[in-house]
mmCIF file of C-alpha atoms in Angstrom:
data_model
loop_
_atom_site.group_PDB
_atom_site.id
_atom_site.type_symbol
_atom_site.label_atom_id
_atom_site.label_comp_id
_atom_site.label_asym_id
_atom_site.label_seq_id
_atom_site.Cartn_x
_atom_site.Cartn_y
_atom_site.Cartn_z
ATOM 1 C CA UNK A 1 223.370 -120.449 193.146
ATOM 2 C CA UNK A 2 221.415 -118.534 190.513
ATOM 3 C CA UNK A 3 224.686 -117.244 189.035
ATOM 4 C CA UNK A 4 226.554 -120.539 188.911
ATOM 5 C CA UNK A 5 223.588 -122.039 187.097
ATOM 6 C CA UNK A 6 223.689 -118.866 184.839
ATOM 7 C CA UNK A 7 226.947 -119.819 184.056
ATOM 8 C CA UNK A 8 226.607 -123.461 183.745
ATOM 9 C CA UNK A 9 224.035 -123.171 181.226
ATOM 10 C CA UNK A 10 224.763 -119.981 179.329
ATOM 11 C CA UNK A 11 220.914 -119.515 179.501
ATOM 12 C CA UNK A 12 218.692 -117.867 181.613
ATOM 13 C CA UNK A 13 215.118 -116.203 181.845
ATOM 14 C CA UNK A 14 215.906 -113.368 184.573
ATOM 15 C CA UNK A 15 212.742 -110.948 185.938
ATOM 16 C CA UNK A 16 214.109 -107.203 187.406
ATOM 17 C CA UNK A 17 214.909 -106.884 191.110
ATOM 18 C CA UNK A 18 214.320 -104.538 192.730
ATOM 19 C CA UNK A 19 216.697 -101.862 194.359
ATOM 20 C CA UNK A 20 215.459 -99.924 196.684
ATOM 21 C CA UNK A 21 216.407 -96.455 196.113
ATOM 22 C CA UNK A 22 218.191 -94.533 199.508
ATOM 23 C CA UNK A 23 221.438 -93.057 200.605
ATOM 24 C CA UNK A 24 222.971 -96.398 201.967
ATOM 25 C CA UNK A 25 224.624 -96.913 199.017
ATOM 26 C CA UNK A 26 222.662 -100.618 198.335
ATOM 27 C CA UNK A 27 224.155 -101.734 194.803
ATOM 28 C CA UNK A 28 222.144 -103.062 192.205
ATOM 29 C CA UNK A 29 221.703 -106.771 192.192
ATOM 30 C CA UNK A 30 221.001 -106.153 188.397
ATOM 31 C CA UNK A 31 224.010 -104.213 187.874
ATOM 32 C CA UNK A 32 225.936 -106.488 189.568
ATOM 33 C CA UNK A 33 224.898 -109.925 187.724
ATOM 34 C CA UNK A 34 225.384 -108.069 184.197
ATOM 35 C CA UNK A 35 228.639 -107.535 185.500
ATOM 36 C CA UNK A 36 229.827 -110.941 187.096
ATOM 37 C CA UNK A 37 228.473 -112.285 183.743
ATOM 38 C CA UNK A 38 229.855 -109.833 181.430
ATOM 39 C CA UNK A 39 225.969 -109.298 180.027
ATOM 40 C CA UNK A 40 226.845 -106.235 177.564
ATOM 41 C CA UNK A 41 223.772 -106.259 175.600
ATOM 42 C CA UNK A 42 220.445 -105.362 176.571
ATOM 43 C CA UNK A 43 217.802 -106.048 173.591
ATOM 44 C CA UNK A 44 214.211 -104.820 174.379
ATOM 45 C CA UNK A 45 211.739 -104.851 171.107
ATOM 46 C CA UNK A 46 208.947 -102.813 170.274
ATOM 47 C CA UNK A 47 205.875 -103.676 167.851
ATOM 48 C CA UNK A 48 202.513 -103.252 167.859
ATOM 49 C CA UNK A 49 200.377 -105.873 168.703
ATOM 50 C CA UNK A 50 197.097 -106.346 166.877
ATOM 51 C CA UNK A 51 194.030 -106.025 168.752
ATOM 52 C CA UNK A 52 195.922 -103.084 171.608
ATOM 53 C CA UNK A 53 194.987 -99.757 170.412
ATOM 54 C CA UNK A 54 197.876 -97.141 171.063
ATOM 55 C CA UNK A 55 198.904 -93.509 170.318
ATOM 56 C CA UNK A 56 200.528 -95.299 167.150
ATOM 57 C CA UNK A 57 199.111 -97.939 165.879
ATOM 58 C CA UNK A 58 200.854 -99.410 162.689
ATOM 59 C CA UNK A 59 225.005 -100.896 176.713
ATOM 60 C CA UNK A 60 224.990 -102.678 179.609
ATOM 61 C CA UNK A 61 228.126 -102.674 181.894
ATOM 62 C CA UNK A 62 229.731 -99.308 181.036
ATOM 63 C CA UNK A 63 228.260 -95.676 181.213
ATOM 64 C CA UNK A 64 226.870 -94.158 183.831
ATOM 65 C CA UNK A 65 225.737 -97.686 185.210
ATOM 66 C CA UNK A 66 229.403 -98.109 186.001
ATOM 67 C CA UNK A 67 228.947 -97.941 189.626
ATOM 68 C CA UNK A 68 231.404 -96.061 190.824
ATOM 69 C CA UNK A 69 230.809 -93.669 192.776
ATOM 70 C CA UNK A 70 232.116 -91.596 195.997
ATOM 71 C CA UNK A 71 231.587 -88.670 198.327
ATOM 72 C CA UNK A 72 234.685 -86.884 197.460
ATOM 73 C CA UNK A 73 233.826 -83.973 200.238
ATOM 74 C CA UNK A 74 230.547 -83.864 202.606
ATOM 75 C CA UNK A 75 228.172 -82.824 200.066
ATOM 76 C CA UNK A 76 230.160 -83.456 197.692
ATOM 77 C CA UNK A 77 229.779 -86.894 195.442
ATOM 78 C CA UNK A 78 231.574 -87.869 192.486
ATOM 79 C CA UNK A 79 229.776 -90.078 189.755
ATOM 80 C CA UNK A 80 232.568 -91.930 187.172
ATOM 81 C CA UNK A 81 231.201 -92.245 183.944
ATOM 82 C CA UNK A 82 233.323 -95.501 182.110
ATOM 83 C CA UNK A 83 233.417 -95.610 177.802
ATOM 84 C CA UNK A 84 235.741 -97.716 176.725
ATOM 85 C CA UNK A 85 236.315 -98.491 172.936
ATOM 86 C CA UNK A 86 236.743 -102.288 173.386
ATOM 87 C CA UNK A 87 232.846 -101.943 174.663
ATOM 88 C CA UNK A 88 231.583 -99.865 172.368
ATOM 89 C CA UNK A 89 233.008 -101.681 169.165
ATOM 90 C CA UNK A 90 231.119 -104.626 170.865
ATOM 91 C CA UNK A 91 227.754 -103.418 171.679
ATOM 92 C CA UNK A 92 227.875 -101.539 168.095
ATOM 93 C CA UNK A 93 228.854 -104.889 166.110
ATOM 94 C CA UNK A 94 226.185 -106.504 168.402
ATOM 95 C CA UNK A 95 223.643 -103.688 166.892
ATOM 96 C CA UNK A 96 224.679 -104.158 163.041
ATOM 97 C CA UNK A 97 224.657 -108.023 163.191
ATOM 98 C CA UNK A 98 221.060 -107.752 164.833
ATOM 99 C CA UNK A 99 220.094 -105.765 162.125
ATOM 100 C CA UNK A 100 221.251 -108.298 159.669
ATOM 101 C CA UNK A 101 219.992 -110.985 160.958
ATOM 102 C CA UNK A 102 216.417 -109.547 161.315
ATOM 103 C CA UNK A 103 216.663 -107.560 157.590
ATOM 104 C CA UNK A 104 216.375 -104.182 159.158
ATOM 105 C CA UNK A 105 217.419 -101.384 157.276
ATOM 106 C CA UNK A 106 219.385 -98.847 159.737
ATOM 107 C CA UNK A 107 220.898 -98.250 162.800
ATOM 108 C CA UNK A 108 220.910 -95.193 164.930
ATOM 109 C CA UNK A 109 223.645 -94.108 167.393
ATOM 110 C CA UNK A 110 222.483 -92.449 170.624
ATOM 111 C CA UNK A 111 224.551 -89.923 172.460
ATOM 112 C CA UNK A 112 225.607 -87.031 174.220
ATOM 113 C CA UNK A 113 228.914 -86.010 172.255
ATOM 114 C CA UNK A 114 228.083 -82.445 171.692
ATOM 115 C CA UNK A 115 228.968 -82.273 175.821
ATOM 116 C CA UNK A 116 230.517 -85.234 177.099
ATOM 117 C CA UNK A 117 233.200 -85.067 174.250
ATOM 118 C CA UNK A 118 235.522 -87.401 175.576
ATOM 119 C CA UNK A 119 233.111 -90.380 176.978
ATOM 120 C CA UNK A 120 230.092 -90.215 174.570
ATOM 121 C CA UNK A 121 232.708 -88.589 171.705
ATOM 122 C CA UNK A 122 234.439 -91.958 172.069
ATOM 123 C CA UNK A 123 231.195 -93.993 171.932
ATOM 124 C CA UNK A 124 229.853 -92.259 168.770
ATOM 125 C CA UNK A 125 233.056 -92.264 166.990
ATOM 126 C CA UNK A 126 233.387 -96.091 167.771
ATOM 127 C CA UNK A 127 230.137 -96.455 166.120
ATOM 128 C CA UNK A 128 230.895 -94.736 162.848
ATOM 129 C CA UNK A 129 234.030 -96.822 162.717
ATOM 130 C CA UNK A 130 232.215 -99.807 162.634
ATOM 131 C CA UNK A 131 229.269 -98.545 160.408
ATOM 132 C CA UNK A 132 232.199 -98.260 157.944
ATOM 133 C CA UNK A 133 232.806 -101.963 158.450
ATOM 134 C CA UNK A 134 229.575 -103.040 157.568
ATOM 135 C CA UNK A 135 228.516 -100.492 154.603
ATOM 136 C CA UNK A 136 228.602 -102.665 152.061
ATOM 137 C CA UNK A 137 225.577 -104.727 154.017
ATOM 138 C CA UNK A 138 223.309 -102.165 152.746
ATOM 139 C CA UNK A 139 222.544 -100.912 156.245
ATOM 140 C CA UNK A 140 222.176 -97.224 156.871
ATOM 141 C CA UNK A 141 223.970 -94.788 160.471
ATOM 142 C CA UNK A 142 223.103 -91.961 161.691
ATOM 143 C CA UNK A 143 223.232 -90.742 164.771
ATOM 144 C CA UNK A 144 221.272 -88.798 167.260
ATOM 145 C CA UNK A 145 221.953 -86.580 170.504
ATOM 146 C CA UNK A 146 219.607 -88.184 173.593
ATOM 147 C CA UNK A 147 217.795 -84.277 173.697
ATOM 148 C CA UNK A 148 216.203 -84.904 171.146
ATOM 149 C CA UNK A 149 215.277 -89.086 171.074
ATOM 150 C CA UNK A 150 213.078 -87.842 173.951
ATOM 151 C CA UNK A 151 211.010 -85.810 171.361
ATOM 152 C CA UNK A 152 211.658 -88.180 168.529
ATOM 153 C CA UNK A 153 210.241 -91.613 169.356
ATOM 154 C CA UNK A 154 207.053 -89.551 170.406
ATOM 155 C CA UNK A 155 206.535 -87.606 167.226
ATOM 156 C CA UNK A 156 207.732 -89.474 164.417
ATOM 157 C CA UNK A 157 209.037 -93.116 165.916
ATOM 158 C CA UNK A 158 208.937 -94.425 162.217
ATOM 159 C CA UNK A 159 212.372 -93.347 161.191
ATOM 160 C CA UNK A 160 213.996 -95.263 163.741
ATOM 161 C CA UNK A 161 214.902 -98.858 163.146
ATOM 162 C CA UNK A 162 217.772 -100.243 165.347
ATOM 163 C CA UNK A 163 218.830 -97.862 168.078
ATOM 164 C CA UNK A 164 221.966 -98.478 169.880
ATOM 165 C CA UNK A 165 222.725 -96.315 173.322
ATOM 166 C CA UNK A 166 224.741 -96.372 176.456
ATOM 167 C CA UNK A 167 222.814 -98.039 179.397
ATOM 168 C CA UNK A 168 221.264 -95.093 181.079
ATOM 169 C CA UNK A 169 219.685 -93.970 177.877
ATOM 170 C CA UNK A 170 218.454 -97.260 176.802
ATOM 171 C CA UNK A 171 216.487 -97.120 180.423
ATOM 172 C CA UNK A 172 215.346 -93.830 179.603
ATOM 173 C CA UNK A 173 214.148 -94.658 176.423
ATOM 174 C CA UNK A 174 213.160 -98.040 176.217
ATOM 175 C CA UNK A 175 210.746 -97.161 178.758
ATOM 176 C CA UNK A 176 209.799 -94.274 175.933
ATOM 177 C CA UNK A 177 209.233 -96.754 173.544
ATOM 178 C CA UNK A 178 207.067 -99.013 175.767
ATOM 179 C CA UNK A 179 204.339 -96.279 176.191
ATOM 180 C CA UNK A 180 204.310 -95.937 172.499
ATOM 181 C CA UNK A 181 202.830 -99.659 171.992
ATOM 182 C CA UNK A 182 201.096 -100.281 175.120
ATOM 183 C CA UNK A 183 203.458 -100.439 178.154
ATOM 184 C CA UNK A 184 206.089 -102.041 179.721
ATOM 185 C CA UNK A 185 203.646 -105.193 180.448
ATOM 186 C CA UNK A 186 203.852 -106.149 177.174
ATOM 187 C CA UNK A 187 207.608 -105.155 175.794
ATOM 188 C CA UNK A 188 210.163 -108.217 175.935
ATOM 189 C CA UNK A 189 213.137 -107.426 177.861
ATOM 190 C CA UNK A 190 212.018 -103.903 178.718
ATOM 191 C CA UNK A 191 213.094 -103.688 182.466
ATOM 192 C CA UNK A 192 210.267 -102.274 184.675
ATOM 193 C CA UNK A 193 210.095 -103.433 188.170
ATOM 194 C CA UNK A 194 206.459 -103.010 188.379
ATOM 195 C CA UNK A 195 206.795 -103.239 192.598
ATOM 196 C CA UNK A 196 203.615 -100.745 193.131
ATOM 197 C CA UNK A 197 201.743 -103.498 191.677
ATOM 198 C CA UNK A 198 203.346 -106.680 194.010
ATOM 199 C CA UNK A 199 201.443 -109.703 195.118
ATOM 200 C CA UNK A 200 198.218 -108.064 193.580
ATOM 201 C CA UNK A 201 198.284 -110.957 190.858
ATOM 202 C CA UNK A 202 197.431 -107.870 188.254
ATOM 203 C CA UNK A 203 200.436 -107.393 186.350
ATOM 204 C CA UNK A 204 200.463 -108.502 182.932
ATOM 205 C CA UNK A 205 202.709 -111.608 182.050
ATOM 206 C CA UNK A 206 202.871 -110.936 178.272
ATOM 207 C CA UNK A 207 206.826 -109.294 178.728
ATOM 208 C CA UNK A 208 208.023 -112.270 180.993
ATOM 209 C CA UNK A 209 205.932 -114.655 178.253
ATOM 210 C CA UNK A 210 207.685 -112.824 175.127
ATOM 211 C CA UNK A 211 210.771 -112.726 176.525
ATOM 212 C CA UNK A 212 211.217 -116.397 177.189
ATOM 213 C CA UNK A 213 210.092 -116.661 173.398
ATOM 214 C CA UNK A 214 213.064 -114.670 173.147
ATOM 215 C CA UNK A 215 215.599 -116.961 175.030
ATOM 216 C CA UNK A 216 213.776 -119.898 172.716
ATOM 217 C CA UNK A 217 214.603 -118.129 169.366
ATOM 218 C CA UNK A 218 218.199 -117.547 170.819
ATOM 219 C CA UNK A 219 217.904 -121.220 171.217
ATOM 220 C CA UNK A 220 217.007 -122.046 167.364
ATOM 221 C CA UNK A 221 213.879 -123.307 168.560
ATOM 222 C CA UNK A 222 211.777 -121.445 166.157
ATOM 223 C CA UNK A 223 208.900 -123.595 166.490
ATOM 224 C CA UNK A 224 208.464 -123.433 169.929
ATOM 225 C CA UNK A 225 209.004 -119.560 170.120
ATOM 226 C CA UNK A 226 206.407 -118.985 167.165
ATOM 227 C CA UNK A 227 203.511 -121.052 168.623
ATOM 228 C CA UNK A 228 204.003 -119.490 172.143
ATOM 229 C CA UNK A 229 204.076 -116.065 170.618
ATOM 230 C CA UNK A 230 200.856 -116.679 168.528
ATOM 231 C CA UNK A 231 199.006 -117.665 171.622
ATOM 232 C CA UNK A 232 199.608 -114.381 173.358
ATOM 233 C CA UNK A 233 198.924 -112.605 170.401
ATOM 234 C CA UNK A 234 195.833 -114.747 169.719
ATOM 235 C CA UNK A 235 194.696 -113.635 173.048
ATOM 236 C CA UNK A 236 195.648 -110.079 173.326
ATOM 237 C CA UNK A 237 193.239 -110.062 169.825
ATOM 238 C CA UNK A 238 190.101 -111.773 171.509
ATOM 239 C CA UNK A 239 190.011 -109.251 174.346
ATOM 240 C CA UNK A 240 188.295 -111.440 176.571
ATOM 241 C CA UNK A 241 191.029 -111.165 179.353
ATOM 242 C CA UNK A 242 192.775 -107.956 179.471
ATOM 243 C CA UNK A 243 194.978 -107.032 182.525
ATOM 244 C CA UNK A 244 194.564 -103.625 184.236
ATOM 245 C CA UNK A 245 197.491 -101.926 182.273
ATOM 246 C CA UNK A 246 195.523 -103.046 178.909
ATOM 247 C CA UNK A 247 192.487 -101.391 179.564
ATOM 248 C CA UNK A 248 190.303 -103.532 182.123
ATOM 249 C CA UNK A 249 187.415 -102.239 184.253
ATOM 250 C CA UNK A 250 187.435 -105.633 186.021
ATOM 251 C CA UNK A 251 189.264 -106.878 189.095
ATOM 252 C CA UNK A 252 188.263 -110.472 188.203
ATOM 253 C CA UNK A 253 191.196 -110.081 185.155
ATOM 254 C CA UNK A 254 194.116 -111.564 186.729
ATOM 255 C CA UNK A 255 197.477 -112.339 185.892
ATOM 256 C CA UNK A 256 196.629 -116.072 186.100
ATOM 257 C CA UNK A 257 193.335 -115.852 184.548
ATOM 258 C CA UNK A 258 195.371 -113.998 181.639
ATOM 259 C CA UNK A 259 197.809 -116.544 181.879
ATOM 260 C CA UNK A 260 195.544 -119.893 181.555
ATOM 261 C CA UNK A 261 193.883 -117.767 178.520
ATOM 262 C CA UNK A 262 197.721 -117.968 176.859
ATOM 263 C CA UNK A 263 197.733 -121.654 177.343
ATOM 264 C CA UNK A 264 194.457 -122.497 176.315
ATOM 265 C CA UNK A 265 195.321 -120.292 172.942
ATOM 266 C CA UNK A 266 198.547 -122.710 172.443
#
């Protein structure tokens, strides 16, 4: 029913569920939505938010996530990695058109090419191809082997601007670039599952908040988007109600109480 609504509407506001991880083989429900509804982009942004102090203050349906996998021999499995260049000339125009709409300045290619010559060769080479298409925007490309975007985003995160990645490095490192500004609590579309912390009514709605600001700017409804955004960050700045993950010494802190706080701030 979810799906068929999905697709009705064209719109959604979808949490993570949760896979459990074991040797049955259970496929991911998340996986398997992106791919009944052809989702091929996964956008997750990271800022910091005024009044959080932090260490620094200042592709979806293909790769790995694929799916396919068997037990070729007992002992013996065999993971297919998919790259295809209709996908990656989509997810890389998706990446330079984001960047122009939002006046960034360049766009970073993340791969593994130097050993996975064929697959990632085929998703960085789509990349340049396209960068080619859109120099005379102004907007710069490089690129960047995953090795060292582990080390990167840590040390010196300020000469990245767009990044664009296969999906099992965009996992890997937009859960990098969540601990960089606070957490994964407070990072629109950053998928965390967060089930340690279940029915505790302690997690910290700010992601699920921003990220329906994010469905209302997809929407054009700027106004709506910008006075929902101010209230969170109006009352991540007061401190008076800080979840656990933002630095709390207080059970009494709850996801509602955070919640009501938001609302009262609209």
């Amino acid at each position: 029913q979810s799906v068929e609504s999905l697709r009705r509407n064209k719109i959604g506001l979808k949490g993570i569920l949760y896979t459990p991880v074991s040797s049955l083989g259970h496929s991911s429900f998340n996986v398997t939505i992106r791919k009944d509804l052809d989702m091929y982009a996964s956008l997750a942004l990271y800022k910091h938010i005024p009044g959080y102090l932090t260490r620094h203050s200042g592709e979806n349906t293909e790769g790995e996530y694929s799916g396919l996998e068997h037990q070729s021999y007992p002992g013996v499995v065999e993971s297919l990695k998919v790259i295809t260049c209709t996908k990656s000339e989509r997810i890389a125009c998706f990446a330079f058109d984001f960047a122009l709409r939002n006046n960034r300045k360049k766009v970073t290619c993340i791969h593994k090419a130097n050993i996975m010559k064929l697959a990632d060769g085929l998703f960085l080479k789509t990349c340049r191809e396209v960068a080619k298409e859109y120099a005379t925007s102004g907007i710069k490309f490089d690129d960047m082997i995953v090795d060292n975007v582990s080390m990167q985003p840590v040390s010196n995160p300020q000469q990245f601007d767009v990044m664009v990645m296969p999906n099992l490095y965009g996992n890997i490192v937009s859960n990098i670039g969540a601990s960089l500004v606070g957490g994964p609590g407070i990072i629109p579309g950053c998928r965390h599952v967060g089930k340690d912390i279940q029915g505790r009514n302690t997690a910290n709605p700010s992601a699920m908040i921003l990220s329906s600001v994010m469905m209302l700017r997809h929407l054009g409804l700027e106004d709506h988007a910008n006075k929902i955004a101010n209230a969170v960050s109006k009352t991540i700045l007061s401190g008076a109600i800080k979840p656990p993950d933002m630095g709390s010494n207080t059970t009494s802190n709850t996801t509602t109480d955070f919640t009501f706080d938001v609302i009262s701030n609209l």
